[in-house]
């Protein structure tokens, strides 16, 4: 598979890249389908994504104004979930960590209905993949209020990891200790969105305080040799999403993407889509963009691809 993957990059042959097993470990399920799939499914003409967004707020605004009118509420969410699994099948994704905002469980009718629904899509489109559902809390949430239901959600055995997203430095890291302690009790992998807009020091602090094993984004760790050494020594993996960073204007261009310095400093990294429906770049395209920008060699990108296929769970 290594040769096929490297050939696909060198020859710019998407069909070869689609054949090779890949992972996607940072995928917000409700935004995990392609816009083409959504247009085809709904038989509507949705405008394509803009070249860039004005940060997370601009991105959310575009989603609310442009996508949501076509697929609102629980019904719309089910369509987008289905599309996310269809894309995993099309792209030969063999390890998929898809995250679900905690609010969607009640939206679709409670934990039993939720698990049944997701299992049905998983089995219909890609039953043979390693599927690792992730439960995500918003960084502005009231953890005390959420904690009542945590045991229910975690003891089901459905979720394999937890995450916090929705903007950094909204509340101190310590606020989330009850959540991460609970995750530890149920042996869930501990992840968090950090170092996308926050600093390298934030990344280190979050790992030390919450015992994170992986970080979603974490790209700003590249500004600190000390923090990169800390991540490398402690085998903390960064699940990096290049198009997300460029389109949100956190990185000026693919050719300056910090994944290169992170990788070359020995930090474990993976390449992921984040919000495919918004950023418009499928997983094989993320590898192509980095290769064409001269950020990493085909062999280095293959090494990252293989790393993503190794489950820690
Ligand atoms: Zn994300």
XYZ file of C-alpha atoms and ligand atoms in Angstrom:
314
model
C 0.000 0.000 0.000
C 2.964 2.307 0.629
C 3.946 2.249 -3.048
C 0.412 2.817 -4.274
C -0.025 5.765 -1.923
C 3.313 7.367 -2.872
C 2.587 6.799 -6.575
C -0.826 8.406 -6.150
C 0.803 11.525 -4.682
C 3.657 11.757 -7.185
C 1.371 11.099 -10.173
C -1.489 13.171 -8.723
C -3.714 10.141 -9.274
C -6.735 10.407 -6.976
C -7.987 6.929 -7.930
C -4.839 5.348 -6.429
C -5.167 7.401 -3.243
C -8.793 6.363 -2.836
C -7.773 2.694 -2.920
C -5.347 3.027 -0.008
C -6.671 2.621 3.574
C -6.711 5.904 5.469
C -7.930 7.251 8.811
C -9.946 10.316 9.781
C -9.639 10.955 13.509
C -11.026 14.465 13.738
C -14.383 14.557 12.035
C -17.378 16.504 13.351
C -20.116 14.093 12.365
C -22.813 16.687 11.565
C -20.457 18.377 9.098
C -18.733 15.223 7.860
C -20.365 14.792 4.443
C -19.343 16.405 1.167
C -21.417 19.262 -0.240
C -21.778 17.237 -3.474
C -23.375 14.357 -1.544
C -25.802 16.736 0.167
C -26.812 18.390 -3.123
C -27.408 15.014 -4.740
C -29.339 13.621 -1.777
C -31.590 16.690 -1.393
C -31.760 17.504 -5.114
C -30.968 21.142 -4.424
C -28.308 23.559 -5.595
C -26.391 24.737 -2.522
C -23.731 27.426 -3.150
C -20.171 26.123 -2.824
C -18.011 26.957 0.168
C -16.166 30.314 0.219
C -12.360 30.344 -0.169
C -11.985 31.234 3.520
C -13.970 32.086 6.639
C -13.629 34.842 9.188
C -12.617 32.529 12.056
C -14.897 30.058 13.837
C -17.736 32.590 14.077
C -17.694 33.312 10.348
C -17.662 29.582 9.657
C -20.632 28.941 11.929
C -22.527 31.843 10.375
C -22.035 30.457 6.856
C -23.198 27.029 8.015
C -26.316 28.489 9.659
C -27.224 30.737 6.741
C -26.247 28.586 3.763
C -26.464 24.911 4.745
C -28.996 24.761 7.577
C -31.994 26.052 5.563
C -31.731 22.847 3.487
C -31.349 20.413 6.374
C -32.676 21.611 9.708
C -33.259 19.850 13.021
C -32.971 16.132 13.681
C -34.098 15.200 10.188
C -31.410 17.335 8.564
C -28.786 15.991 10.940
C -29.617 12.385 10.025
C -29.033 13.200 6.350
C -25.638 14.759 7.093
C -24.651 11.791 9.315
C -25.553 9.388 6.572
C -23.384 11.392 4.170
C -20.442 11.241 6.575
C -20.554 7.417 6.553
C -21.023 7.395 2.766
C -17.837 9.456 2.456
C -15.928 7.049 4.733
C -16.915 4.239 2.397
C -16.074 6.167 -0.799
C -12.692 7.226 0.536
C -11.687 3.823 1.962
C -11.375 5.212 5.479
C -10.500 2.238 7.662
C -10.333 3.993 10.996
C -12.906 6.660 11.725
C -13.173 8.673 14.912
C -16.306 10.713 14.475
C -17.365 13.172 17.126
C -20.904 13.866 18.322
C -21.934 16.947 20.224
C -23.584 15.874 23.484
C -26.758 17.841 22.592
C -27.544 15.617 19.587
C -28.352 12.611 21.791
C -31.540 14.220 23.095
C -32.236 15.856 19.738
C -32.705 12.457 18.063
C -34.687 10.918 20.932
C -32.242 9.721 23.608
C -29.303 7.361 23.885
C -30.997 4.188 22.612
C -32.323 5.788 19.436
C -29.032 7.603 18.908
C -26.899 4.445 19.176
C -29.296 2.466 16.968
C -29.276 5.188 14.309
C -25.501 5.511 14.163
C -24.978 1.738 14.184
C -27.402 1.436 11.282
C -25.430 3.914 9.129
C -22.133 2.346 10.174
C -23.326 -1.147 9.228
C -24.953 -0.006 6.000
C -21.962 1.878 4.588
C -18.747 0.623 6.169
C -19.227 -2.307 8.589
C -15.604 -3.453 8.328
C -13.943 -0.246 9.573
C -12.627 0.561 13.034
C -15.275 3.006 14.214
C -14.538 5.040 17.335
C -17.391 7.428 18.265
C -16.338 10.452 20.319
C -18.512 12.493 22.683
C -17.893 16.245 22.508
C -18.749 18.947 25.028
C -18.779 22.658 24.245
C -16.058 24.732 25.881
C -18.745 27.115 27.233
C -20.819 24.325 28.835
C -21.725 24.021 32.508
C -19.912 20.836 33.480
C -21.809 20.493 36.773
C -25.067 20.452 34.852
C -23.741 17.932 32.329
C -22.340 15.529 34.893
C -25.694 13.884 35.753
C -25.915 12.240 32.356
C -22.220 11.435 31.901
C -22.418 8.031 33.578
C -25.319 7.052 31.322
C -23.446 8.055 28.196
C -20.054 6.643 29.153
C -21.267 3.382 30.693
C -23.024 2.475 27.426
C -19.623 1.538 26.012
C -20.547 3.244 22.727
C -18.125 6.156 23.017
C -14.395 5.517 22.789
C -13.117 9.038 23.430
C -14.093 12.487 24.690
C -13.390 15.971 23.415
C -14.091 19.613 24.206
C -14.544 22.051 21.305
C -16.064 25.435 20.428
C -13.305 27.969 21.095
C -10.320 28.026 23.457
C -9.713 29.768 26.767
C -13.439 30.195 27.410
C -13.100 28.556 30.843
C -9.946 27.438 32.724
C -8.786 23.875 31.934
C -9.462 22.904 35.568
C -13.194 23.433 34.961
C -13.218 20.278 32.839
C -11.516 18.038 35.417
C -14.778 16.278 36.437
C -15.370 15.342 32.785
C -11.842 14.000 32.221
C -11.824 12.116 35.544
C -15.075 10.459 34.542
C -13.608 9.587 31.145
C -10.657 7.974 32.898
C -12.988 5.860 35.014
C -14.559 4.479 31.815
C -11.206 4.128 30.002
C -12.042 6.635 27.272
C -9.294 8.256 25.237
C -8.925 11.875 26.365
C -8.796 14.507 23.635
C -9.488 18.247 23.426
C -9.388 21.066 20.855
C -6.312 23.051 21.958
C -3.561 25.042 20.228
C -5.642 25.900 17.166
C -5.924 29.530 18.271
C -4.395 29.037 21.745
C -0.659 29.044 22.471
C 1.958 26.306 22.715
C 1.900 26.798 26.484
C -1.870 26.178 26.464
C -1.232 22.840 24.766
C 1.253 21.774 27.432
C -0.979 23.012 30.266
C -4.022 21.134 28.934
C -2.036 17.898 28.738
C -0.648 18.320 32.250
C -3.921 19.346 33.904
C -6.362 17.047 32.101
C -4.103 14.116 31.228
C -4.861 14.399 27.499
C -3.484 11.617 25.309
C -4.284 13.307 22.009
C -4.998 16.844 20.874
C -7.245 18.043 18.093
C -5.218 20.646 16.140
C -2.412 21.684 18.524
C -0.595 23.365 15.621
C 0.629 26.315 17.672
C 2.848 23.907 19.609
C 5.150 24.353 16.605
C 6.147 27.797 17.948
C 7.899 26.209 20.943
C 10.765 23.660 20.681
C 10.257 22.959 24.383
C 6.560 22.102 23.989
C 7.269 19.984 20.893
C 9.893 18.030 22.863
C 7.361 17.580 25.669
C 4.747 16.227 23.213
C 7.266 13.949 21.509
C 8.633 12.580 24.821
C 5.121 11.883 26.112
C 3.835 10.436 22.824
C 0.990 12.963 22.661
C -0.558 12.793 19.196
C -1.836 15.868 17.360
C -4.775 15.288 15.016
C -4.060 18.001 12.473
C -6.531 19.425 9.908
C -4.642 21.465 7.279
C -7.549 22.854 5.216
C -9.416 23.846 8.366
C -6.367 25.858 9.487
C -5.906 27.545 6.109
C -9.588 28.291 5.497
C -10.060 29.733 8.974
C -6.924 31.821 8.270
C -4.992 30.407 11.215
C -2.260 29.382 8.751
C -1.442 31.726 5.839
C -0.951 29.002 3.198
C -0.483 25.233 2.913
C 3.205 25.764 2.159
C 3.739 27.290 5.614
C 1.732 24.653 7.445
C 3.353 23.813 10.825
C 2.745 20.066 10.382
C 6.205 19.944 8.810
C 8.069 21.279 11.847
C 5.894 19.183 14.187
C 6.622 16.000 12.228
C 10.320 16.765 11.873
C 10.540 17.479 15.613
C 9.286 13.991 16.383
C 5.707 14.872 17.363
C 3.177 12.194 16.390
C 0.701 13.683 13.931
C -2.262 12.523 11.851
C -4.103 14.262 8.982
C -7.870 14.768 9.227
C -10.828 16.651 7.731
C -12.408 18.450 10.761
C -15.539 19.785 8.965
C -15.581 18.408 5.425
C -18.904 20.033 4.568
C -17.470 23.469 5.359
C -13.861 23.200 4.203
C -14.586 21.136 1.095
C -11.414 19.047 1.199
C -11.736 15.255 1.393
C -9.094 13.234 3.205
C -7.076 12.162 0.133
C -7.102 15.796 -0.974
C -5.532 16.888 2.328
C -2.528 14.663 1.542
C -2.396 15.986 -2.039
C -2.456 19.625 -0.899
C 0.436 19.111 1.534
C 2.446 17.161 -1.026
C 1.936 19.711 -3.805
C 2.815 22.595 -1.470
C 6.141 20.861 -0.788
C 5.434 20.588 2.949
C 6.269 16.879 3.316
C 7.551 14.120 1.006
C 5.369 11.262 -0.223
C 7.198 8.899 2.182
C 6.678 11.229 5.136
C 2.980 11.587 4.296
C 2.701 7.814 4.031
C 4.306 7.488 7.460
C 1.636 9.862 8.838
C -1.102 7.889 7.058
C 0.126 4.648 8.646
C 0.310 6.293 12.061
C -3.366 7.223 11.791
C -4.354 3.622 11.200
C -2.850 2.486 14.505
C -5.616 2.605 17.069
C -4.657 3.459 20.648
C -7.977 2.230 21.959
Zn -12.737 20.426 15.207
